[in-house]
Amino acid sequence: MFQHITVLLNESVDALNIKSDGVYVDCTLGGAGHSSLIVKRLGPNGTLIGLDQDNRALEAAKQKISQASCRVILHKANFQHVKEVVKSYGIDQVDGVLFDLGVSSPQLDEGERGFSYHEDAPLDMRMDQEQELTAYQVVNQYSEEELSRILFQYGEEKFSRRISHHIVQHRMHKPIERTAELAEIIKEAIPAATRRKGPHPARRSFQAIRIAVNNELGVFEEALQQVVPLLRKGGRVAVISFHSLEDRICKHFFQEQAVGCICPKHFPVCVCDHKPALTIITRKPIVPTNDEIEVNARARSAKLRVAEKL
């Protein structure tokens, strides 16, 4: 059963300003939590396009929104191909795009997928189980320097050098094959005083390896670039992120797209004729209420940013 508690459900769908005959893209379909609410607000002339890499998510979503009165298109793809997918159905522009980033609850909860340091499983971490690169390859084949970079850049792990050194030392004797093995190696690498406080010592490293396996930040940046020309005037893009790296990418992208004149400051008049593509709707990100966090602890780090096409 693909069960997932949707984060910032009403806030994100409200932010899209759904028109009954509009076209909306859910780039991270998952269990269809957001899409279920979107299709309720669409009429017979409306269209929902849902993208996901996970076959089980697509099947669960298909069942969940089978009664929708609007046109529903569910497509297996990484959202870095959002423009190509939309165009393939003869659609040139859309009225809204939603991203709900990160790993879904079912993927975390299915121990065999290898996302969690709480469950012993093969080192996998693939969102698309048909892709070749797995966490096993990252952990056992990447150089110590590259591992350290991944842990520091994607996990903001201050002990990245110590952890990568421990990983390389262990794999010299035998490959690291299981999540429990990796979690224990990471734990050993971190000073005892640090281990005794804060979250699980492997949390940041597992996040970093998962991001590397799925190239999450790269595909998100690529997808954002594609979304702006896809949106029609007044169309909106809403992004729910769960850690600072994703939020920073989104924030900076929206700011860049909202800039007008780019002439040097000493120019008396504008000669560049550069026009902003987006206006930022959320000057500060929308965050979950305390009530939502009580029900779903995984919502605590969520941030929603919204921008509108000019």
PDB file of C-alpha atoms in Angstrom, residues 59-304:
ATOM      1  CA  GLU A  59      -0.174   2.806  -9.908  1.00  0.00           C
ATOM      2  CA  ALA A  60      -1.379   4.144  -6.537  1.00  0.00           C
ATOM      3  CA  ALA A  61      -2.088   7.561  -8.061  1.00  0.00           C
ATOM      4  CA  LYS A  62      -4.017   6.001 -10.935  1.00  0.00           C
ATOM      5  CA  GLN A  63      -6.374   4.306  -8.476  1.00  0.00           C
ATOM      6  CA  LYS A  64      -6.694   7.331  -6.215  1.00  0.00           C
ATOM      7  CA  ILE A  65      -7.797   9.763  -8.935  1.00  0.00           C
ATOM      8  CA  SER A  66      -9.643   7.309 -11.179  1.00  0.00           C
ATOM      9  CA  GLN A  67     -12.944   9.138 -10.611  1.00  0.00           C
ATOM     10  CA  ALA A  68     -11.665  12.556 -11.713  1.00  0.00           C
ATOM     11  CA  SER A  69     -13.985  14.419 -14.078  1.00  0.00           C
ATOM     12  CA  CYS A  70     -11.105  16.204 -15.816  1.00  0.00           C
ATOM     13  CA  ARG A  71      -8.534  14.845 -18.256  1.00  0.00           C
ATOM     14  CA  VAL A  72      -5.776  13.000 -16.354  1.00  0.00           C
ATOM     15  CA  ILE A  73      -2.385  12.135 -17.837  1.00  0.00           C
ATOM     16  CA  LEU A  74      -0.004  10.068 -15.713  1.00  0.00           C
ATOM     17  CA  HIS A  75       3.474   9.690 -17.159  1.00  0.00           C
ATOM     18  CA  LYS A  76       6.560   7.851 -15.909  1.00  0.00           C
ATOM     19  CA  ALA A  77       9.437  10.315 -16.103  1.00  0.00           C
ATOM     20  CA  ASN A  78      11.924  12.268 -14.066  1.00  0.00           C
ATOM     21  CA  PHE A  79      10.695  15.850 -13.830  1.00  0.00           C
ATOM     22  CA  GLN A  80      13.842  17.048 -15.574  1.00  0.00           C
ATOM     23  CA  HIS A  81      11.893  16.048 -18.721  1.00  0.00           C
ATOM     24  CA  VAL A  82       8.803  18.092 -17.808  1.00  0.00           C
ATOM     25  CA  LYS A  83       8.866  20.261 -20.942  1.00  0.00           C
ATOM     26  CA  GLU A  84       9.311  17.285 -23.258  1.00  0.00           C
ATOM     27  CA  VAL A  85       6.487  15.361 -21.558  1.00  0.00           C
ATOM     28  CA  VAL A  86       4.022  18.270 -21.678  1.00  0.00           C
ATOM     29  CA  LYS A  87       4.803  19.007 -25.339  1.00  0.00           C
ATOM     30  CA  SER A  88       4.400  15.312 -26.246  1.00  0.00           C
ATOM     31  CA  TYR A  89       0.679  15.602 -25.428  1.00  0.00           C
ATOM     32  CA  GLY A  90       0.218  18.581 -27.738  1.00  0.00           C
ATOM     33  CA  ILE A  91       0.169  21.102 -24.884  1.00  0.00           C
ATOM     34  CA  ASP A  92       2.235  24.267 -25.342  1.00  0.00           C
ATOM     35  CA  GLN A  93       1.524  26.128 -22.119  1.00  0.00           C
ATOM     36  CA  VAL A  94       0.228  25.314 -18.637  1.00  0.00           C
ATOM     37  CA  ASP A  95      -1.445  27.247 -15.831  1.00  0.00           C
ATOM     38  CA  GLY A  96       0.465  25.822 -12.909  1.00  0.00           C
ATOM     39  CA  VAL A  97       3.327  23.543 -11.897  1.00  0.00           C
ATOM     40  CA  LEU A  98       3.888  21.933  -8.495  1.00  0.00           C
ATOM     41  CA  PHE A  99       7.071  20.412  -7.058  1.00  0.00           C
ATOM     42  CA  ASP A 100       7.006  18.474  -3.766  1.00  0.00           C
ATOM     43  CA  LEU A 101      10.682  17.627  -3.416  1.00  0.00           C
ATOM     44  CA  GLY A 102      12.567  14.942  -1.534  1.00  0.00           C
ATOM     45  CA  VAL A 103      11.822  11.317  -0.837  1.00  0.00           C
ATOM     46  CA  SER A 104       8.255  10.165  -0.202  1.00  0.00           C
ATOM     47  CA  SER A 105       7.154   8.444   2.999  1.00  0.00           C
ATOM     48  CA  PRO A 106       6.551   5.043   1.318  1.00  0.00           C
ATOM     49  CA  GLN A 107      10.062   5.072  -0.129  1.00  0.00           C
ATOM     50  CA  LEU A 108      11.464   5.814   3.318  1.00  0.00           C
ATOM     51  CA  ASP A 109       9.243   3.242   4.979  1.00  0.00           C
ATOM     52  CA  GLU A 110      10.020   0.413   2.542  1.00  0.00           C
ATOM     53  CA  GLY A 111      13.203  -0.891   4.120  1.00  0.00           C
ATOM     54  CA  GLU A 112      14.244  -2.783   0.996  1.00  0.00           C
ATOM     55  CA  ARG A 113      14.586   0.470  -0.978  1.00  0.00           C
ATOM     56  CA  GLY A 114      17.669   1.352   1.089  1.00  0.00           C
ATOM     57  CA  PHE A 115      16.747   4.979   1.812  1.00  0.00           C
ATOM     58  CA  SER A 116      16.647   4.657   5.588  1.00  0.00           C
ATOM     59  CA  TYR A 117      19.418   4.238   8.147  1.00  0.00           C
ATOM     60  CA  HIS A 118      16.807   2.742  10.509  1.00  0.00           C
ATOM     61  CA  GLU A 119      16.279  -0.361   8.338  1.00  0.00           C
ATOM     62  CA  ASP A 120      18.881  -2.906   7.237  1.00  0.00           C
ATOM     63  CA  ALA A 121      18.676  -3.280   3.460  1.00  0.00           C
ATOM     64  CA  PRO A 122      20.839  -3.393   0.332  1.00  0.00           C
ATOM     65  CA  LEU A 123      22.415  -0.044  -0.525  1.00  0.00           C
ATOM     66  CA  ASP A 124      20.053   1.129  -3.258  1.00  0.00           C
ATOM     67  CA  MET A 125      18.357   4.563  -2.822  1.00  0.00           C
ATOM     68  CA  ARG A 126      17.123   4.775  -6.415  1.00  0.00           C
ATOM     69  CA  MET A 127      13.867   6.652  -6.917  1.00  0.00           C
ATOM     70  CA  ASP A 128      13.687   5.152 -10.398  1.00  0.00           C
ATOM     71  CA  GLN A 129      14.483   1.495  -9.885  1.00  0.00           C
ATOM     72  CA  GLU A 130      15.306   1.088 -13.562  1.00  0.00           C
ATOM     73  CA  GLN A 131      18.299   3.450 -13.455  1.00  0.00           C
ATOM     74  CA  GLU A 132      21.773   1.921 -13.173  1.00  0.00           C
ATOM     75  CA  LEU A 133      23.477   4.032 -10.499  1.00  0.00           C
ATOM     76  CA  THR A 134      22.809   2.887  -6.915  1.00  0.00           C
ATOM     77  CA  ALA A 135      24.082   3.886  -3.485  1.00  0.00           C
ATOM     78  CA  TYR A 136      26.247   0.736  -3.528  1.00  0.00           C
ATOM     79  CA  GLN A 137      28.277   2.139  -6.424  1.00  0.00           C
ATOM     80  CA  VAL A 138      28.594   5.596  -4.861  1.00  0.00           C
ATOM     81  CA  VAL A 139      29.773   4.165  -1.539  1.00  0.00           C
ATOM     82  CA  ASN A 140      32.115   1.514  -2.965  1.00  0.00           C
ATOM     83  CA  GLN A 141      33.459   3.054  -6.162  1.00  0.00           C
ATOM     84  CA  TYR A 142      33.699   6.828  -5.690  1.00  0.00           C
ATOM     85  CA  SER A 143      37.051   8.229  -4.553  1.00  0.00           C
ATOM     86  CA  GLU A 144      37.561   9.424  -0.990  1.00  0.00           C
ATOM     87  CA  GLU A 145      37.770  13.013  -2.254  1.00  0.00           C
ATOM     88  CA  GLU A 146      34.515  12.716  -4.229  1.00  0.00           C
ATOM     89  CA  LEU A 147      32.702  11.066  -1.301  1.00  0.00           C
ATOM     90  CA  SER A 148      33.854  13.866   0.982  1.00  0.00           C
ATOM     91  CA  ARG A 149      32.594  16.474  -1.490  1.00  0.00           C
ATOM     92  CA  ILE A 150      29.177  14.776  -1.748  1.00  0.00           C
ATOM     93  CA  LEU A 151      28.763  14.516   2.030  1.00  0.00           C
ATOM     94  CA  PHE A 152      29.784  18.138   2.575  1.00  0.00           C
ATOM     95  CA  GLN A 153      27.939  19.694  -0.377  1.00  0.00           C
ATOM     96  CA  TYR A 154      24.704  17.697  -0.299  1.00  0.00           C
ATOM     97  CA  GLY A 155      24.526  16.782   3.384  1.00  0.00           C
ATOM     98  CA  GLU A 156      26.247  19.831   4.886  1.00  0.00           C
ATOM     99  CA  GLU A 157      28.132  17.273   6.985  1.00  0.00           C
ATOM    100  CA  LYS A 158      31.006  18.915   8.880  1.00  0.00           C
ATOM    101  CA  PHE A 159      32.684  15.531   9.456  1.00  0.00           C
ATOM    102  CA  SER A 160      32.625  14.679   5.742  1.00  0.00           C
ATOM    103  CA  ARG A 161      36.391  14.039   5.516  1.00  0.00           C
ATOM    104  CA  ARG A 162      36.416  11.708   8.519  1.00  0.00           C
ATOM    105  CA  ILE A 163      33.385   9.790   7.260  1.00  0.00           C
ATOM    106  CA  SER A 164      34.694   9.383   3.700  1.00  0.00           C
ATOM    107  CA  HIS A 165      38.059   8.181   5.073  1.00  0.00           C
ATOM    108  CA  HIS A 166      36.312   5.588   7.277  1.00  0.00           C
ATOM    109  CA  ILE A 167      34.214   4.392   4.328  1.00  0.00           C
ATOM    110  CA  VAL A 168      37.298   3.926   2.125  1.00  0.00           C
ATOM    111  CA  GLN A 169      39.195   2.122   4.903  1.00  0.00           C
ATOM    112  CA  HIS A 170      36.314  -0.323   5.444  1.00  0.00           C
ATOM    113  CA  ARG A 171      35.712  -1.068   1.779  1.00  0.00           C
ATOM    114  CA  MET A 172      39.379  -2.002   1.298  1.00  0.00           C
ATOM    115  CA  HIS A 173      38.636  -5.188   3.245  1.00  0.00           C
ATOM    116  CA  LYS A 174      35.191  -5.928   1.792  1.00  0.00           C
ATOM    117  CA  PRO A 175      32.480  -4.052  -0.091  1.00  0.00           C
ATOM    118  CA  ILE A 176      29.931  -2.163   2.000  1.00  0.00           C
ATOM    119  CA  GLU A 177      26.648  -3.762   0.945  1.00  0.00           C
ATOM    120  CA  ARG A 178      24.013  -2.899   3.561  1.00  0.00           C
ATOM    121  CA  THR A 179      22.490   0.266   5.004  1.00  0.00           C
ATOM    122  CA  ALA A 180      23.139  -0.947   8.564  1.00  0.00           C
ATOM    123  CA  GLU A 181      26.844  -1.417   7.763  1.00  0.00           C
ATOM    124  CA  LEU A 182      27.100   2.071   6.323  1.00  0.00           C
ATOM    125  CA  ALA A 183      25.217   3.646   9.232  1.00  0.00           C
ATOM    126  CA  GLU A 184      27.577   1.971  11.705  1.00  0.00           C
ATOM    127  CA  ILE A 185      30.686   3.103   9.796  1.00  0.00           C
ATOM    128  CA  ILE A 186      29.396   6.694   9.765  1.00  0.00           C
ATOM    129  CA  LYS A 187      28.620   6.480  13.473  1.00  0.00           C
ATOM    130  CA  GLU A 188      32.168   5.274  14.206  1.00  0.00           C
ATOM    131  CA  ALA A 189      33.633   8.184  12.235  1.00  0.00           C
ATOM    132  CA  ILE A 190      31.823  10.878  14.198  1.00  0.00           C
ATOM    133  CA  PRO A 191      33.240  11.967  17.589  1.00  0.00           C
ATOM    134  CA  ALA A 192      31.445  10.388  20.554  1.00  0.00           C
ATOM    135  CA  ALA A 193      30.421  13.744  22.041  1.00  0.00           C
ATOM    136  CA  THR A 194      28.646  14.688  18.800  1.00  0.00           C
ATOM    137  CA  ARG A 195      26.947  11.284  18.528  1.00  0.00           C
ATOM    138  CA  ARG A 196      25.283  11.765  21.888  1.00  0.00           C
ATOM    139  CA  LYS A 197      23.288  14.824  20.818  1.00  0.00           C
ATOM    140  CA  GLY A 198      21.104  15.816  17.896  1.00  0.00           C
ATOM    141  CA  PRO A 199      19.649  13.560  15.197  1.00  0.00           C
ATOM    142  CA  HIS A 200      20.992  10.167  14.103  1.00  0.00           C
ATOM    143  CA  PRO A 201      24.677  10.550  13.095  1.00  0.00           C
ATOM    144  CA  ALA A 202      24.015   8.995   9.668  1.00  0.00           C
ATOM    145  CA  ARG A 203      21.104  11.283   8.726  1.00  0.00           C
ATOM    146  CA  ARG A 204      23.080  13.898   6.801  1.00  0.00           C
ATOM    147  CA  SER A 205      25.268  11.342   5.014  1.00  0.00           C
ATOM    148  CA  PHE A 206      22.318   9.221   3.896  1.00  0.00           C
ATOM    149  CA  GLN A 207      20.599  12.354   2.583  1.00  0.00           C
ATOM    150  CA  ALA A 208      23.739  13.340   0.676  1.00  0.00           C
ATOM    151  CA  ILE A 209      24.213   9.914  -0.908  1.00  0.00           C
ATOM    152  CA  ARG A 210      20.523   9.778  -1.895  1.00  0.00           C
ATOM    153  CA  ILE A 211      20.811  13.202  -3.558  1.00  0.00           C
ATOM    154  CA  ALA A 212      23.923  12.057  -5.447  1.00  0.00           C
ATOM    155  CA  VAL A 213      22.342   8.783  -6.588  1.00  0.00           C
ATOM    156  CA  ASN A 214      19.296  10.581  -7.991  1.00  0.00           C
ATOM    157  CA  ASN A 215      21.043  13.835  -9.024  1.00  0.00           C
ATOM    158  CA  GLU A 216      18.207  15.601  -7.224  1.00  0.00           C
ATOM    159  CA  LEU A 217      19.600  19.135  -7.155  1.00  0.00           C
ATOM    160  CA  GLY A 218      20.767  19.066 -10.762  1.00  0.00           C
ATOM    161  CA  VAL A 219      17.441  17.851 -12.132  1.00  0.00           C
ATOM    162  CA  PHE A 220      15.528  20.358  -9.980  1.00  0.00           C
ATOM    163  CA  GLU A 221      17.530  23.286 -11.378  1.00  0.00           C
ATOM    164  CA  GLU A 222      17.053  21.950 -14.894  1.00  0.00           C
ATOM    165  CA  ALA A 223      13.302  21.536 -14.384  1.00  0.00           C
ATOM    166  CA  LEU A 224      12.882  25.071 -13.012  1.00  0.00           C
ATOM    167  CA  GLN A 225      14.515  26.448 -16.159  1.00  0.00           C
ATOM    168  CA  GLN A 226      12.001  24.527 -18.301  1.00  0.00           C
ATOM    169  CA  VAL A 227       8.960  25.570 -16.295  1.00  0.00           C
ATOM    170  CA  VAL A 228       9.180  29.340 -16.877  1.00  0.00           C
ATOM    171  CA  PRO A 229       8.605  29.218 -20.676  1.00  0.00           C
ATOM    172  CA  LEU A 230       5.924  26.537 -20.151  1.00  0.00           C
ATOM    173  CA  LEU A 231       3.803  28.785 -17.932  1.00  0.00           C
ATOM    174  CA  ARG A 232       1.277  31.055 -19.569  1.00  0.00           C
ATOM    175  CA  LYS A 233       0.820  34.605 -18.266  1.00  0.00           C
ATOM    176  CA  GLY A 234      -0.601  34.458 -14.748  1.00  0.00           C
ATOM    177  CA  GLY A 235       0.423  30.806 -14.362  1.00  0.00           C
ATOM    178  CA  ARG A 236       2.113  29.825 -11.135  1.00  0.00           C
ATOM    179  CA  VAL A 237       4.915  27.551  -9.962  1.00  0.00           C
ATOM    180  CA  ALA A 238       4.812  26.251  -6.370  1.00  0.00           C
ATOM    181  CA  VAL A 239       7.769  24.492  -4.762  1.00  0.00           C
ATOM    182  CA  ILE A 240       7.766  22.562  -1.478  1.00  0.00           C
ATOM    183  CA  SER A 241      11.313  21.874  -0.300  1.00  0.00           C
ATOM    184  CA  PHE A 242      12.576  19.986   2.738  1.00  0.00           C
ATOM    185  CA  HIS A 243      16.155  21.102   3.176  1.00  0.00           C
ATOM    186  CA  SER A 244      18.187  24.247   2.789  1.00  0.00           C
ATOM    187  CA  LEU A 245      19.920  23.257  -0.458  1.00  0.00           C
ATOM    188  CA  GLU A 246      16.653  22.855  -2.390  1.00  0.00           C
ATOM    189  CA  ASP A 247      15.157  25.957  -0.777  1.00  0.00           C
ATOM    190  CA  ARG A 248      18.238  28.014  -1.660  1.00  0.00           C
ATOM    191  CA  ILE A 249      18.092  26.915  -5.299  1.00  0.00           C
ATOM    192  CA  CYS A 250      14.402  27.830  -5.494  1.00  0.00           C
ATOM    193  CA  LYS A 251      14.814  31.171  -3.713  1.00  0.00           C
ATOM    194  CA  HIS A 252      17.730  32.275  -5.898  1.00  0.00           C
ATOM    195  CA  PHE A 253      16.042  31.115  -9.100  1.00  0.00           C
ATOM    196  CA  PHE A 254      12.860  33.062  -8.311  1.00  0.00           C
ATOM    197  CA  GLN A 255      14.930  36.141  -7.449  1.00  0.00           C
ATOM    198  CA  GLU A 256      16.882  35.940 -10.723  1.00  0.00           C
ATOM    199  CA  GLN A 257      13.692  35.525 -12.758  1.00  0.00           C
ATOM    200  CA  ALA A 258      12.059  38.481 -10.964  1.00  0.00           C
ATOM    201  CA  VAL A 259      14.829  40.933 -11.896  1.00  0.00           C
ATOM    202  CA  GLY A 260      14.000  43.668 -14.389  1.00  0.00           C
ATOM    203  CA  CYS A 261      16.660  46.080 -15.614  1.00  0.00           C
ATOM    204  CA  ILE A 262      20.202  44.641 -15.508  1.00  0.00           C
ATOM    205  CA  CYS A 263      22.020  47.770 -16.684  1.00  0.00           C
ATOM    206  CA  PRO A 264      24.996  48.968 -14.600  1.00  0.00           C
ATOM    207  CA  LYS A 265      23.792  51.135 -11.711  1.00  0.00           C
ATOM    208  CA  HIS A 266      25.549  54.252 -13.017  1.00  0.00           C
ATOM    209  CA  PHE A 267      23.491  54.238 -16.271  1.00  0.00           C
ATOM    210  CA  PRO A 268      21.023  57.176 -16.137  1.00  0.00           C
ATOM    211  CA  VAL A 269      18.383  55.296 -18.141  1.00  0.00           C
ATOM    212  CA  CYS A 270      17.714  51.631 -18.945  1.00  0.00           C
ATOM    213  CA  VAL A 271      19.091  50.472 -22.271  1.00  0.00           C
ATOM    214  CA  CYS A 272      18.958  46.681 -21.705  1.00  0.00           C
ATOM    215  CA  ASP A 273      15.157  46.361 -22.017  1.00  0.00           C
ATOM    216  CA  HIS A 274      15.379  43.272 -19.782  1.00  0.00           C
ATOM    217  CA  LYS A 275      11.987  42.271 -18.420  1.00  0.00           C
ATOM    218  CA  PRO A 276      11.320  40.089 -15.369  1.00  0.00           C
ATOM    219  CA  ALA A 277       9.776  36.694 -16.152  1.00  0.00           C
ATOM    220  CA  LEU A 278       8.286  36.034 -12.709  1.00  0.00           C
ATOM    221  CA  THR A 279       6.904  37.920  -9.758  1.00  0.00           C
ATOM    222  CA  ILE A 280       7.444  36.382  -6.338  1.00  0.00           C
ATOM    223  CA  ILE A 281       4.194  35.683  -4.467  1.00  0.00           C
ATOM    224  CA  THR A 282       5.780  34.457  -1.222  1.00  0.00           C
ATOM    225  CA  ARG A 283       8.378  36.956   0.033  1.00  0.00           C
ATOM    226  CA  LYS A 284       8.837  34.593   2.968  1.00  0.00           C
ATOM    227  CA  PRO A 285       8.215  30.868   2.541  1.00  0.00           C
ATOM    228  CA  ILE A 286       4.982  29.360   3.842  1.00  0.00           C
ATOM    229  CA  VAL A 287       5.663  26.751   6.537  1.00  0.00           C
ATOM    230  CA  PRO A 288       3.454  24.089   8.165  1.00  0.00           C
ATOM    231  CA  THR A 289       1.362  24.923  11.198  1.00  0.00           C
ATOM    232  CA  ASN A 290       2.165  23.396  14.574  1.00  0.00           C
ATOM    233  CA  ASP A 291      -0.959  21.259  14.185  1.00  0.00           C
ATOM    234  CA  GLU A 292       0.330  19.790  10.913  1.00  0.00           C
ATOM    235  CA  ILE A 293       3.754  19.078  12.414  1.00  0.00           C
ATOM    236  CA  GLU A 294       2.097  17.280  15.345  1.00  0.00           C
ATOM    237  CA  VAL A 295       0.286  14.980  12.921  1.00  0.00           C
ATOM    238  CA  ASN A 296       3.258  14.546  10.561  1.00  0.00           C
ATOM    239  CA  ALA A 297       6.738  15.106  12.019  1.00  0.00           C
ATOM    240  CA  ARG A 298       8.280  14.916   8.522  1.00  0.00           C
ATOM    241  CA  ALA A 299       6.561  18.225   7.706  1.00  0.00           C
ATOM    242  CA  ARG A 300       8.655  20.199  10.192  1.00  0.00           C
ATOM    243  CA  SER A 301      11.328  21.281   7.682  1.00  0.00           C
ATOM    244  CA  ALA A 302       8.969  21.970   4.750  1.00  0.00           C
ATOM    245  CA  LYS A 303       8.944  25.361   3.030  1.00  0.00           C
ATOM    246  CA  LEU A 304       6.623  26.487   0.241  1.00  0.00           C
TER     247      LEU A 304
END
